[in-house]
PDB file of C-alpha atoms and ligand atoms in Angstrom:
ATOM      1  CA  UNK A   1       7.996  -9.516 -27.871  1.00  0.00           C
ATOM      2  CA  UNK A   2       5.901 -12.300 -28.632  1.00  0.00           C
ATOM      3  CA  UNK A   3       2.830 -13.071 -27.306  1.00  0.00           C
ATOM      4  CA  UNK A   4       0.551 -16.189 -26.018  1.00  0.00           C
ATOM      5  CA  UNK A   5      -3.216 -14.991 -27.238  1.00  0.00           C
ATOM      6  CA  UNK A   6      -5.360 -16.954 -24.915  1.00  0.00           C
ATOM      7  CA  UNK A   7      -3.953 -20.345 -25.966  1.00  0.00           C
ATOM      8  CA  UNK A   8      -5.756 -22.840 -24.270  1.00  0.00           C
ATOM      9  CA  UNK A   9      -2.794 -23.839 -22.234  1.00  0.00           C
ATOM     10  CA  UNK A  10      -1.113 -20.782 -21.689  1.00  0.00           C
ATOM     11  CA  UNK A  11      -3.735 -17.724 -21.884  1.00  0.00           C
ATOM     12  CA  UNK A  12      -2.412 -14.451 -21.059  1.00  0.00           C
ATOM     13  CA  UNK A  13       1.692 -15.105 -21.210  1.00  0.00           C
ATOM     14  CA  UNK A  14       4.014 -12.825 -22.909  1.00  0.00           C
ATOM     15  CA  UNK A  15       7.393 -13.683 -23.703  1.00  0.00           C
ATOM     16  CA  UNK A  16       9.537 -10.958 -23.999  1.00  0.00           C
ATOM     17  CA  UNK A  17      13.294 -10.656 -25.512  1.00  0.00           C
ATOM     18  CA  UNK A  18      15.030  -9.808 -21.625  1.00  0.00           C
ATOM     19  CA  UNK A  19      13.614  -7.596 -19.047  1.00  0.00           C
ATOM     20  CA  UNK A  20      14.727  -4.323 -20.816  1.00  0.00           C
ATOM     21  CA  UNK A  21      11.582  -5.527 -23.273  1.00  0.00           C
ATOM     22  CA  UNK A  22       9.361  -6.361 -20.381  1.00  0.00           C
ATOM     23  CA  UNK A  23      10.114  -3.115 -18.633  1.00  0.00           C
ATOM     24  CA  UNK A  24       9.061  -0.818 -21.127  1.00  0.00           C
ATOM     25  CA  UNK A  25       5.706  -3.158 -21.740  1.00  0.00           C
ATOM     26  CA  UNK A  26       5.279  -3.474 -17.777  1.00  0.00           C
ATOM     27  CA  UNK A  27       5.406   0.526 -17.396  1.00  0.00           C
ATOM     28  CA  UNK A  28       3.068   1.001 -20.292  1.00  0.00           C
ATOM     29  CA  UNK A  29       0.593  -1.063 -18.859  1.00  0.00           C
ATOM     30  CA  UNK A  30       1.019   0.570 -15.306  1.00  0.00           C
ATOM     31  CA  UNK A  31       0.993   3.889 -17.047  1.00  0.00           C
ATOM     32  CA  UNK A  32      -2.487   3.024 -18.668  1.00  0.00           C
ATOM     33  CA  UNK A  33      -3.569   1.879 -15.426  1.00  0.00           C
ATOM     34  CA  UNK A  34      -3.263   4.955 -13.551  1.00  0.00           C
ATOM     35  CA  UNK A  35      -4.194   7.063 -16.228  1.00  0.00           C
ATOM     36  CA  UNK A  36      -7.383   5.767 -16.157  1.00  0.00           C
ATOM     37  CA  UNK A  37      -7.702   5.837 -12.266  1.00  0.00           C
ATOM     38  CA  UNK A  38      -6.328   9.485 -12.554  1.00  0.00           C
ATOM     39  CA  UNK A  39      -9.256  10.192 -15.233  1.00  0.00           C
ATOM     40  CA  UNK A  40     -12.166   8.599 -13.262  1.00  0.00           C
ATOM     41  CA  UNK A  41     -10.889  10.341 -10.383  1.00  0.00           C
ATOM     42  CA  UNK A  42     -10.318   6.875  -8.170  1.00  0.00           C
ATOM     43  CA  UNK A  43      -7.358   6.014  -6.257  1.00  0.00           C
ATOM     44  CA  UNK A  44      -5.583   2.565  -7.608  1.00  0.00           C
ATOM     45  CA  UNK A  45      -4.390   0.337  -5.010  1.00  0.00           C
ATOM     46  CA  UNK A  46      -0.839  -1.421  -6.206  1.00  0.00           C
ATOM     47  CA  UNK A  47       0.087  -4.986  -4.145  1.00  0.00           C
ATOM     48  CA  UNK A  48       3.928  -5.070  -4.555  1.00  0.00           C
ATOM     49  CA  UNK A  49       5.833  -8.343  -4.200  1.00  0.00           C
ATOM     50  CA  UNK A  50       8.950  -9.276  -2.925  1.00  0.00           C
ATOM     51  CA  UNK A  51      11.858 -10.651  -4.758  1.00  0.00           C
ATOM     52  CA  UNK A  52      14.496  -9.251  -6.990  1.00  0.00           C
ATOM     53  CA  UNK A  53      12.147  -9.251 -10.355  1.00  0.00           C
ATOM     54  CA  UNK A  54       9.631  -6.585  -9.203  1.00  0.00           C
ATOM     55  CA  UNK A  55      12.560  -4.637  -7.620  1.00  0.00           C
ATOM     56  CA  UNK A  56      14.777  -4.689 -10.947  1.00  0.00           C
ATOM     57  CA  UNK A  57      11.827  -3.100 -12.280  1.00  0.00           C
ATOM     58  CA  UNK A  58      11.092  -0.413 -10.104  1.00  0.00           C
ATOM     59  CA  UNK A  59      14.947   0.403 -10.135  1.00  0.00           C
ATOM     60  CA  UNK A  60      14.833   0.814 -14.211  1.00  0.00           C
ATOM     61  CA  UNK A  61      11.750   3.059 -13.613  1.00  0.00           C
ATOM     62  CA  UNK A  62      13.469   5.535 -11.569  1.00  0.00           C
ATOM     63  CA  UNK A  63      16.222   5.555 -13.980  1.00  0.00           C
ATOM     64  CA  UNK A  64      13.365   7.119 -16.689  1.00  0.00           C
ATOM     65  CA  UNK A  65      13.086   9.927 -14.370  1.00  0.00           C
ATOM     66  CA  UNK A  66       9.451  10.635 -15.229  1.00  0.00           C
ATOM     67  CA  UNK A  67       8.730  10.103 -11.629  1.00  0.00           C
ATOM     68  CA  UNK A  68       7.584  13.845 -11.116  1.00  0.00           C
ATOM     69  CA  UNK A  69       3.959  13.875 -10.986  1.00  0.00           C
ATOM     70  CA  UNK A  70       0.968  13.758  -8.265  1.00  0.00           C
ATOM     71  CA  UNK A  71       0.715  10.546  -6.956  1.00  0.00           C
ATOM     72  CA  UNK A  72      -1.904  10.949  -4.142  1.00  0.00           C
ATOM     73  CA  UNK A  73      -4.385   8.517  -6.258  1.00  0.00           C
ATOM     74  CA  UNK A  74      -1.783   5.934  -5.460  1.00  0.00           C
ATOM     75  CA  UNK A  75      -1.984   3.204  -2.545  1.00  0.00           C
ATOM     76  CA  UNK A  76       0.537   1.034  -1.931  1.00  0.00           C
ATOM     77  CA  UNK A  77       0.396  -2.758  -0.046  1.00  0.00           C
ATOM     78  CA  UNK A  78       2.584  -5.674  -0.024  1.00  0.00           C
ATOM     79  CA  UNK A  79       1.445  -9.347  -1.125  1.00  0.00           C
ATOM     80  CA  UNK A  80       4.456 -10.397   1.772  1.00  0.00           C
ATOM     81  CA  UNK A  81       7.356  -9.034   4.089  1.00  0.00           C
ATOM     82  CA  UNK A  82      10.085 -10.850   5.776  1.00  0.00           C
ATOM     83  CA  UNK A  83       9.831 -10.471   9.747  1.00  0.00           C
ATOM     84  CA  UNK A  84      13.008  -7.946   9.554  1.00  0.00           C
ATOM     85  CA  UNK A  85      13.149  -4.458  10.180  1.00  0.00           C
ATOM     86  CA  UNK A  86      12.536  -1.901   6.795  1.00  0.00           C
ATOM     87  CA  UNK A  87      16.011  -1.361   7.095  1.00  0.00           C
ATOM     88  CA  UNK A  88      17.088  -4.972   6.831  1.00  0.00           C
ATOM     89  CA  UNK A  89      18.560  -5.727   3.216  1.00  0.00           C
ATOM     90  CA  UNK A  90      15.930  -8.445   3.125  1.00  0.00           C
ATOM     91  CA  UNK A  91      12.996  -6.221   3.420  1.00  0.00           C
ATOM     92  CA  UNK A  92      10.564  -6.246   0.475  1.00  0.00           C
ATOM     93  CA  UNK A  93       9.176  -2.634   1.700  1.00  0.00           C
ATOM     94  CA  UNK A  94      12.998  -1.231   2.131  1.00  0.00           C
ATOM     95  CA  UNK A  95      13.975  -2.509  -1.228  1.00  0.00           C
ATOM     96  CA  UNK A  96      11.364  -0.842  -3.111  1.00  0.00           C
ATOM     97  CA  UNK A  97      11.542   2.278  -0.816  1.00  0.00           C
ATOM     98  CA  UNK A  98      14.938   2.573  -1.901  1.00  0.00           C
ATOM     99  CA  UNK A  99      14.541   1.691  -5.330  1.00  0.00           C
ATOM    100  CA  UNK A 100      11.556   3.814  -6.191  1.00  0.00           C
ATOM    101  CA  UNK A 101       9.319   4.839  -3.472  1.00  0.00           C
ATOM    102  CA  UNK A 102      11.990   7.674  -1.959  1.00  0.00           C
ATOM    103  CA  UNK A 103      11.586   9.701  -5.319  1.00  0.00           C
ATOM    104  CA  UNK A 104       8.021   9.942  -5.830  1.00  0.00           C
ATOM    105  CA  UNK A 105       5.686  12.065  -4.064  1.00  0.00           C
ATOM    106  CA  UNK A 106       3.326   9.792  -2.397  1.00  0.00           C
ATOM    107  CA  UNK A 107       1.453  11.043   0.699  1.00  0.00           C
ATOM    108  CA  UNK A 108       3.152   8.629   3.787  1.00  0.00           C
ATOM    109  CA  UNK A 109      -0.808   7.347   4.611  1.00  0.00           C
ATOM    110  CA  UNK A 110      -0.921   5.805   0.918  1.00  0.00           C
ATOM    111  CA  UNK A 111       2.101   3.182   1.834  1.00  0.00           C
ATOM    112  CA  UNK A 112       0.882   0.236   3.497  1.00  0.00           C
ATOM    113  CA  UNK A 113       4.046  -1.772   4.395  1.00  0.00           C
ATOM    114  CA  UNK A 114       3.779  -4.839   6.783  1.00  0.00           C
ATOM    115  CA  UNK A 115       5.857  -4.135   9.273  1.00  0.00           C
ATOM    116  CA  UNK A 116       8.244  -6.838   9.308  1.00  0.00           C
ATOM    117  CA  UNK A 117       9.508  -5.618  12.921  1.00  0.00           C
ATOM    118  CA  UNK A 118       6.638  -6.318  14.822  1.00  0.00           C
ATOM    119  CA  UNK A 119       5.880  -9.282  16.182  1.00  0.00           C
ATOM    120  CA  UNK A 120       4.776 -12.065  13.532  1.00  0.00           C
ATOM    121  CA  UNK A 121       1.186 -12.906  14.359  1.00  0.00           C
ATOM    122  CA  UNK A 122       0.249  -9.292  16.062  1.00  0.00           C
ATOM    123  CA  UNK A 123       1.663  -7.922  12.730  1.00  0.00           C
ATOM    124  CA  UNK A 124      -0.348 -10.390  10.532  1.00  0.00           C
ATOM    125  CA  UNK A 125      -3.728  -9.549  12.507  1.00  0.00           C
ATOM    126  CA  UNK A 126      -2.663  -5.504  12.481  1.00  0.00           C
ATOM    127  CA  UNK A 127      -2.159  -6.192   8.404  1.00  0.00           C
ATOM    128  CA  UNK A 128      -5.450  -8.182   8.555  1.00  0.00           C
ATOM    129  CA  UNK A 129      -7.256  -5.577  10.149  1.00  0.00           C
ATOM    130  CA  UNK A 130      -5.934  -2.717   7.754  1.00  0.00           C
ATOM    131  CA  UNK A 131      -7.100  -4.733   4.057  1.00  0.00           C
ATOM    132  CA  UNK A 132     -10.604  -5.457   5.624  1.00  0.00           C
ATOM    133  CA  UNK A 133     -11.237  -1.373   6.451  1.00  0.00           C
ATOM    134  CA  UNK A 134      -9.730  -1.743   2.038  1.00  0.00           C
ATOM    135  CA  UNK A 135     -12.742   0.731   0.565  1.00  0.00           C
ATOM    136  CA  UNK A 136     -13.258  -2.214  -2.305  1.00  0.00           C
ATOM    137  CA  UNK A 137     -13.862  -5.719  -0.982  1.00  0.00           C
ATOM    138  CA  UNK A 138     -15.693  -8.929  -2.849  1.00  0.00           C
ATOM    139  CA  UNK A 139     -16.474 -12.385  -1.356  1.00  0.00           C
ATOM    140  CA  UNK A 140     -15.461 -10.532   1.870  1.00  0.00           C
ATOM    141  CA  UNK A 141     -12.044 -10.035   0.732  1.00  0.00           C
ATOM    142  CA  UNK A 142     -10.069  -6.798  -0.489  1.00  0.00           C
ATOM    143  CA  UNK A 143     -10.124  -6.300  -4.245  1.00  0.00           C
ATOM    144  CA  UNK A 144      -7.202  -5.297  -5.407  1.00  0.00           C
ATOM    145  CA  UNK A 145      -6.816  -3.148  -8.995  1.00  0.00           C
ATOM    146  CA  UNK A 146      -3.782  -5.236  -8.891  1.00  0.00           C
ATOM    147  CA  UNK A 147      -1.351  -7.611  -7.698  1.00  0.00           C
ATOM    148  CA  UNK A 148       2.095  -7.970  -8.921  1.00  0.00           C
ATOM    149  CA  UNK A 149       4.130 -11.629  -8.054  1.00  0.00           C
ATOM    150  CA  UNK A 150       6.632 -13.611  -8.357  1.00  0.00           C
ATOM    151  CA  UNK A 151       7.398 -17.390  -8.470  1.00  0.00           C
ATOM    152  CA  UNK A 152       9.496 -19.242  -6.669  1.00  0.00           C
ATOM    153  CA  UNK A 153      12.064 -21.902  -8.310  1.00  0.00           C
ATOM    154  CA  UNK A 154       9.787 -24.665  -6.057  1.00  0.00           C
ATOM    155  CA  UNK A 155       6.710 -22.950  -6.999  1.00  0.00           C
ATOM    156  CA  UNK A 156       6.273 -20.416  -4.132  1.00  0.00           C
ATOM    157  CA  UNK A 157       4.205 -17.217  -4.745  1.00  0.00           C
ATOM    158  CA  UNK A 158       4.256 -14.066  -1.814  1.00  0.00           C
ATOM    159  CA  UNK A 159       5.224 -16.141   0.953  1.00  0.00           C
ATOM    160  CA  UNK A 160       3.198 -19.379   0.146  1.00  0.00           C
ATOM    161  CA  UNK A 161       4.920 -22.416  -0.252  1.00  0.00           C
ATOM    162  CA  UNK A 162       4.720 -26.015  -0.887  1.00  0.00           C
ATOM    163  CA  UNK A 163       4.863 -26.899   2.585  1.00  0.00           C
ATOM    164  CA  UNK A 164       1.566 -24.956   3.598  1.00  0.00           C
ATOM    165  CA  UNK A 165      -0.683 -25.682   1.385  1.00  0.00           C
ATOM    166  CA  UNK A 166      -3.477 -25.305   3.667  1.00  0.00           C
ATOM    167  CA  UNK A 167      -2.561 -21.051   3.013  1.00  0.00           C
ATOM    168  CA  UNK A 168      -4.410 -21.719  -0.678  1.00  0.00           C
ATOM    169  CA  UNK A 169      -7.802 -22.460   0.717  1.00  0.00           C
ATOM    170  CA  UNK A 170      -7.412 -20.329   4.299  1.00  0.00           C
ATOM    171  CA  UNK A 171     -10.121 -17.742   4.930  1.00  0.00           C
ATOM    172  CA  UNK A 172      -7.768 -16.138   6.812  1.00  0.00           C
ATOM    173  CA  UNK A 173      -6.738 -12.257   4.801  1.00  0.00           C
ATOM    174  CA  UNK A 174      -3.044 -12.767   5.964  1.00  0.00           C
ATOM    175  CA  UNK A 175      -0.884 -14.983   7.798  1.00  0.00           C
ATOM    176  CA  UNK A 176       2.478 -15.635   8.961  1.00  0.00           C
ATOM    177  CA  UNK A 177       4.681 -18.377   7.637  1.00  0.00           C
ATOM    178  CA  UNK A 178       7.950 -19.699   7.504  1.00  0.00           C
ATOM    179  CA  UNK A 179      10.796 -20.223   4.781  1.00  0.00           C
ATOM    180  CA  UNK A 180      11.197 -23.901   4.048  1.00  0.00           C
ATOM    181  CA  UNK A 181      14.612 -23.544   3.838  1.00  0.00           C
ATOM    182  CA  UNK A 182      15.982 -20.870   5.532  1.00  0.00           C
ATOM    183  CA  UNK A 183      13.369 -20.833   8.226  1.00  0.00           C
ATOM    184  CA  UNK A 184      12.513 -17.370   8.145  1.00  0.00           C
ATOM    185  CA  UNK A 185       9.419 -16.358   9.283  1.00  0.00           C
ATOM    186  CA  UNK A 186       7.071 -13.879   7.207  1.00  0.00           C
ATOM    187  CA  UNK A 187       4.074 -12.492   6.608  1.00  0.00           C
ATOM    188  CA  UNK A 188       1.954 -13.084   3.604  1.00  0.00           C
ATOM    189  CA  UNK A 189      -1.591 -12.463   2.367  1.00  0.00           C
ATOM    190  CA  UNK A 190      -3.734 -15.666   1.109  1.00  0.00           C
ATOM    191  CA  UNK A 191      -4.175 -17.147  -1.921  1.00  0.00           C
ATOM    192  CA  UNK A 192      -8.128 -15.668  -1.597  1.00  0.00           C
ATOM    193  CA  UNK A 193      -7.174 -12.601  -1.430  1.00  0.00           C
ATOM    194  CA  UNK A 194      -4.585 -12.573  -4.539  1.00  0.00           C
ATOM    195  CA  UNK A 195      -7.197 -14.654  -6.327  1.00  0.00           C
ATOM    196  CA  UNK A 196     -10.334 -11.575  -5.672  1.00  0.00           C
ATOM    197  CA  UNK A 197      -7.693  -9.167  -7.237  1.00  0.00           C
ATOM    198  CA  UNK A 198      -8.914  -7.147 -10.456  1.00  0.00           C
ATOM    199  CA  UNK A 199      -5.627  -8.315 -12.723  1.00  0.00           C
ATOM    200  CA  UNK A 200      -3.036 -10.277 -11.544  1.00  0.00           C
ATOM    201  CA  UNK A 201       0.718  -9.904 -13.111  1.00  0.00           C
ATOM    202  CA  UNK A 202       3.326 -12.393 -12.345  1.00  0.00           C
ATOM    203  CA  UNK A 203       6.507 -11.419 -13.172  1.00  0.00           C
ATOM    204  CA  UNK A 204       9.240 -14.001 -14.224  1.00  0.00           C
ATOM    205  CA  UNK A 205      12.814 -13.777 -15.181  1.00  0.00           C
ATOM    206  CA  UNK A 206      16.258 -16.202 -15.856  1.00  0.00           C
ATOM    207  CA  UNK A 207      16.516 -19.886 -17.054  1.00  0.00           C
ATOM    208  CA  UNK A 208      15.963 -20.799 -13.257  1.00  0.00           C
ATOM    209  CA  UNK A 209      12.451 -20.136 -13.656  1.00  0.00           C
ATOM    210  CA  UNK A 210      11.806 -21.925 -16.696  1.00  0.00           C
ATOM    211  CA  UNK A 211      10.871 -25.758 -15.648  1.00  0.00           C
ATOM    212  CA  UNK A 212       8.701 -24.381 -12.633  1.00  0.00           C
ATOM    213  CA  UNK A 213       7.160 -22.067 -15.379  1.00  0.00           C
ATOM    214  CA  UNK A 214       6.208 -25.152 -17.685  1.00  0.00           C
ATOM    215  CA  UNK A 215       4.822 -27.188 -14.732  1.00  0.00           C
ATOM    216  CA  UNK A 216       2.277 -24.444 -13.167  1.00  0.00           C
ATOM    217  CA  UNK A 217       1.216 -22.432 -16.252  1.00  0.00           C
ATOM    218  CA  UNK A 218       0.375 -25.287 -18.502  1.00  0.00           C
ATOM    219  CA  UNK A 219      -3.337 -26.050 -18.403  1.00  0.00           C
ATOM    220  CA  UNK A 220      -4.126 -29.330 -18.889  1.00  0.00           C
ATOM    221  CA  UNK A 221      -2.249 -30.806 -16.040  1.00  0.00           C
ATOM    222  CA  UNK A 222      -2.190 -28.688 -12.948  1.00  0.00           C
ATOM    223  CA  UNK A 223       0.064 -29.919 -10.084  1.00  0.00           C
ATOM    224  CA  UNK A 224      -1.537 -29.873  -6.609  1.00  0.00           C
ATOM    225  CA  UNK A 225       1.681 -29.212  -4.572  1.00  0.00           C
ATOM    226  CA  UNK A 226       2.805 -25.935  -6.505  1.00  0.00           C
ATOM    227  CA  UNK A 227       0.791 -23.247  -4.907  1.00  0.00           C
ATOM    228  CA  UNK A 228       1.906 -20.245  -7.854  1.00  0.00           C
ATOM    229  CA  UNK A 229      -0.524 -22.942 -10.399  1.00  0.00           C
ATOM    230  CA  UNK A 230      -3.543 -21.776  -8.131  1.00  0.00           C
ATOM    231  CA  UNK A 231      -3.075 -18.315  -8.938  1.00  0.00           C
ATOM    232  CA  UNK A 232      -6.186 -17.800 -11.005  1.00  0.00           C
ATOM    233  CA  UNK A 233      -8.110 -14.849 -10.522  1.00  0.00           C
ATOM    234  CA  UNK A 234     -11.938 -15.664  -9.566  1.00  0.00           C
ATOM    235  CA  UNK A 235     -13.242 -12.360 -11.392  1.00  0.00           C
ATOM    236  CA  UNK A 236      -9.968 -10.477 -12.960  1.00  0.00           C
ATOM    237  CA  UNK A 237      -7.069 -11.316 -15.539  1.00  0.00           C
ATOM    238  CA  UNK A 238      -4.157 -12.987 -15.296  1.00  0.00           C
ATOM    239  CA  UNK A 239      -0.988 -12.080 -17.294  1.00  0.00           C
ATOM    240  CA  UNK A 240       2.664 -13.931 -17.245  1.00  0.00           C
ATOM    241  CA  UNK A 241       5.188 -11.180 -18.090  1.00  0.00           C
ATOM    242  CA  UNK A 242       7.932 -13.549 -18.588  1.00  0.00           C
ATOM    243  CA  UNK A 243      11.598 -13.030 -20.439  1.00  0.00           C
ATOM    244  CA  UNK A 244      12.746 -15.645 -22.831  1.00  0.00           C
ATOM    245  CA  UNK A 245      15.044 -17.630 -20.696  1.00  0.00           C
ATOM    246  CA  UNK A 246      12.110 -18.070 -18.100  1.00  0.00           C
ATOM    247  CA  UNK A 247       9.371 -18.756 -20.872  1.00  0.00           C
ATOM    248  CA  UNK A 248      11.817 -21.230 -22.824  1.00  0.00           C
ATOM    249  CA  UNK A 249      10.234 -24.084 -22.246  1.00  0.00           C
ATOM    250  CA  UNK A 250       7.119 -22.895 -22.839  1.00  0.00           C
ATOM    251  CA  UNK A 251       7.158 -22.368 -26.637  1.00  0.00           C
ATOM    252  CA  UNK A 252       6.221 -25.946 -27.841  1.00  0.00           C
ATOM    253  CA  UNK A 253       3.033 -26.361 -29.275  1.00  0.00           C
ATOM    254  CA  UNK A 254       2.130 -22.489 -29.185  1.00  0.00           C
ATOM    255  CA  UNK A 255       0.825 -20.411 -31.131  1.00  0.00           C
ATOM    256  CA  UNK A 256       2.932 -16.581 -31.073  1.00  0.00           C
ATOM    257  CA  UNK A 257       2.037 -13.355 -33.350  1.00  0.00           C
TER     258      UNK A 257
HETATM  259  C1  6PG B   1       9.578 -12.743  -1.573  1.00  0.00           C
HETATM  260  C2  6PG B   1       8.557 -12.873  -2.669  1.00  0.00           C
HETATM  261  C3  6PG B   1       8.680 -14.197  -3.349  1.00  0.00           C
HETATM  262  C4  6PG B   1       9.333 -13.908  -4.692  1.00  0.00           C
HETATM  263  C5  6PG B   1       9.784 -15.173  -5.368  1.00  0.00           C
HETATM  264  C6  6PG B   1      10.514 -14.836  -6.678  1.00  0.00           C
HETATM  265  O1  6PG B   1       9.309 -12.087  -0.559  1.00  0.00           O
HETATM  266  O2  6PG B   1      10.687 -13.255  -1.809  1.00  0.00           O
HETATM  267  O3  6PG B   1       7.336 -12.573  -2.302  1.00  0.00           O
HETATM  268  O4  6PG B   1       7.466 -14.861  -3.520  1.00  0.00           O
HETATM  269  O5  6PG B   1       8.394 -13.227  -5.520  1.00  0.00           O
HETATM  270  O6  6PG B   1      10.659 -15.843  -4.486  1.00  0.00           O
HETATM  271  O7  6PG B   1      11.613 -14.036  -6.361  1.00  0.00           O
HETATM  272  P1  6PG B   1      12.619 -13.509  -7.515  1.00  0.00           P
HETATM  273  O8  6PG B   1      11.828 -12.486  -8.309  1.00  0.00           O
HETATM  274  O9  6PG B   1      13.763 -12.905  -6.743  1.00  0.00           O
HETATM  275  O10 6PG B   1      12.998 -14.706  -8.321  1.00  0.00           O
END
C-alpha cells in the first residue's frame, strides 16, 4: 500500500496493490468506524453507492464471515438507485442486499433503499422527505458519518453527470436524472448533500479509471464539466481508496511512504 500524505495535489489518496489490499484497509477503517459508534452508543448512518466497486467489496466481506454481530446501530441509505424494481439486476439496493445485506442482522427500519419502482419524481420527493426527518443535519442538509462513491469513466459520481451540472449547486436533497447514454432514469442525492457528509470515500478500481482519476483529483487545475472533481467535503475528509491500475497515472511528482 502506498500512500498520498496530504500532498498538495492529491491529499488523502491511497494507492493500493489490487482490491484484495484495499479490502482489508476499507474493512479496517469501517470496522473502526462502528466500533466507535458502538462505544459512544450512536447509531452510524452508511450512504452506499452503486456500481460494481462498492459491491465487489461487500461480496469479499461476506466471504470473512465475521458478519455475526448486533447491527441495530447501523443505518443504511443509498447516494443513487436506478428506477428498476430491487429485484432488477441493475438495482444498487438488490445488489448489495444480495451481496451482504441478507446475512447480517439489521433491523428492516435501518435500510433506507430508494425505491427504484416507484414513480421517479414521487420517489425522489418520498427519499427527500425521509433524509430531512435524518436525526443529524448541517446547512439544512443530512450529515452523513459517511458516504461511499464511485466515479464514472466521464467523471460521473451517484447519478450526477456531465450533462446536469446544474445537480452540483441544486438545493434540492435528491433528484431524479437520466443516463446520458443509456437513458435510464434514476434517482440520486445532490452534490450538497454528499459534500455536508462527515468523511467521504471514493472508491476506484481498473486502468479504465485512471485518466478520469488524474483529471478530477489533481489540485491545481480543476475541470468544471467533471462533477466527481467537486466532491469536496465542506466540513469532513475526503479519502481516494484507489488500486494501482486506477491510481497509475497519478504517481508523478508524488511523494509515497
Ligand atoms: C451507479 C453509481 C455510479 C458508479 C460509477 C462507478 O449507480 O452506477 O452510483 O456513480 O459509482 O458509475 O461504477 P463502477 O464502480 O462500476 O466503476
Amino acid at each position: 500500500m502506498e500512500s498520498i500524505v496530504n500532498s498538495e495535489n492529491h491529499p488523502g489518496v491511497t494507492i493500493f496493490r489490487d482490491l484484495d489490499e484495499m479490502s482489508v484497509a476499507f474493512f479496517d477503517f469501517l470496522d473502526d468506524e462502528f466500533h466507535k459508534a458502538i462505544v459512544a452508543g450512536r447509531s452510524y448512518h452508511l450512504v452506499l453507492s452503486g456500481g460494481s466497486t462498492p459491491l465487489w467489496l461487500f461480496q469479499k466481506l461476506a466471504s470473512l464471515k465475521h458478519l455475526k454481530m448486533n447491527w441495530d446501530f447501523l443505518h443504511l441509505y443509498w447516494g443513487d438507485e436506478r428506477c428498476v424494481p430491487p429485484e432488477d439486476p441493475q438495482s444498487n439496493f438488490g445488489n448489495i442486499w444480495s451481496a451482504i445485506i441478507r446475512y447480517i442482522d439489521i433491523p428492516e427500519e435501518n435500510v433506507h433503499r430508494i425505491m427504484g419502482e416507484n414513480d421517479p419524481d414521487t420517489e425522489a420527493s418520498r427519499y427527500a422527505g425521509i433524509l430531512k426527518k435524518y436525526p443529524v443535519q448541517e446547512n439544512g442538509m443530512p450529515r452523513f458519518d459517511l458516504v461511499l462513491l464511485g466515479v464514472g469513466e466521464d467523471g460521473h459520481t451517484a447519478s450526477i453527470f456531465p450533462d446536469a451540472l446544474h445537480m452540483l449547486e441544486t438545493d434540492e436533497i435528491c433528484y431524479t436524472a437520466i443516463h446520458p447514454e443509456s437513458g435510464q432514469k434514476r434517482i440520486s442525492v445532490s452534490m450538497k448533500v454528499i459534500n455536508n457528509a462527515k468523511i467521504i470515500i471514493v472508491l476506484a478500481a481498473g486502468s479504465s479509471k485512471a485518466e478520469i482519476l488524474r483529471k478530477v483529483i489533481q489540485k491545481n487545475k480543476k475541470p468544471e464539466n467533471l462533477p466527481a472533481s467537486f466532491i469536496n467535503p465542506s466540513n469532513g475528509t475526503l479519502k481516494w481508496f484507489v488500486d494501482k491500475k486506477a491510481g497509475k497515472k497519478l504517481k508523478h511528482g508524488m511523494s509515497f511512504f
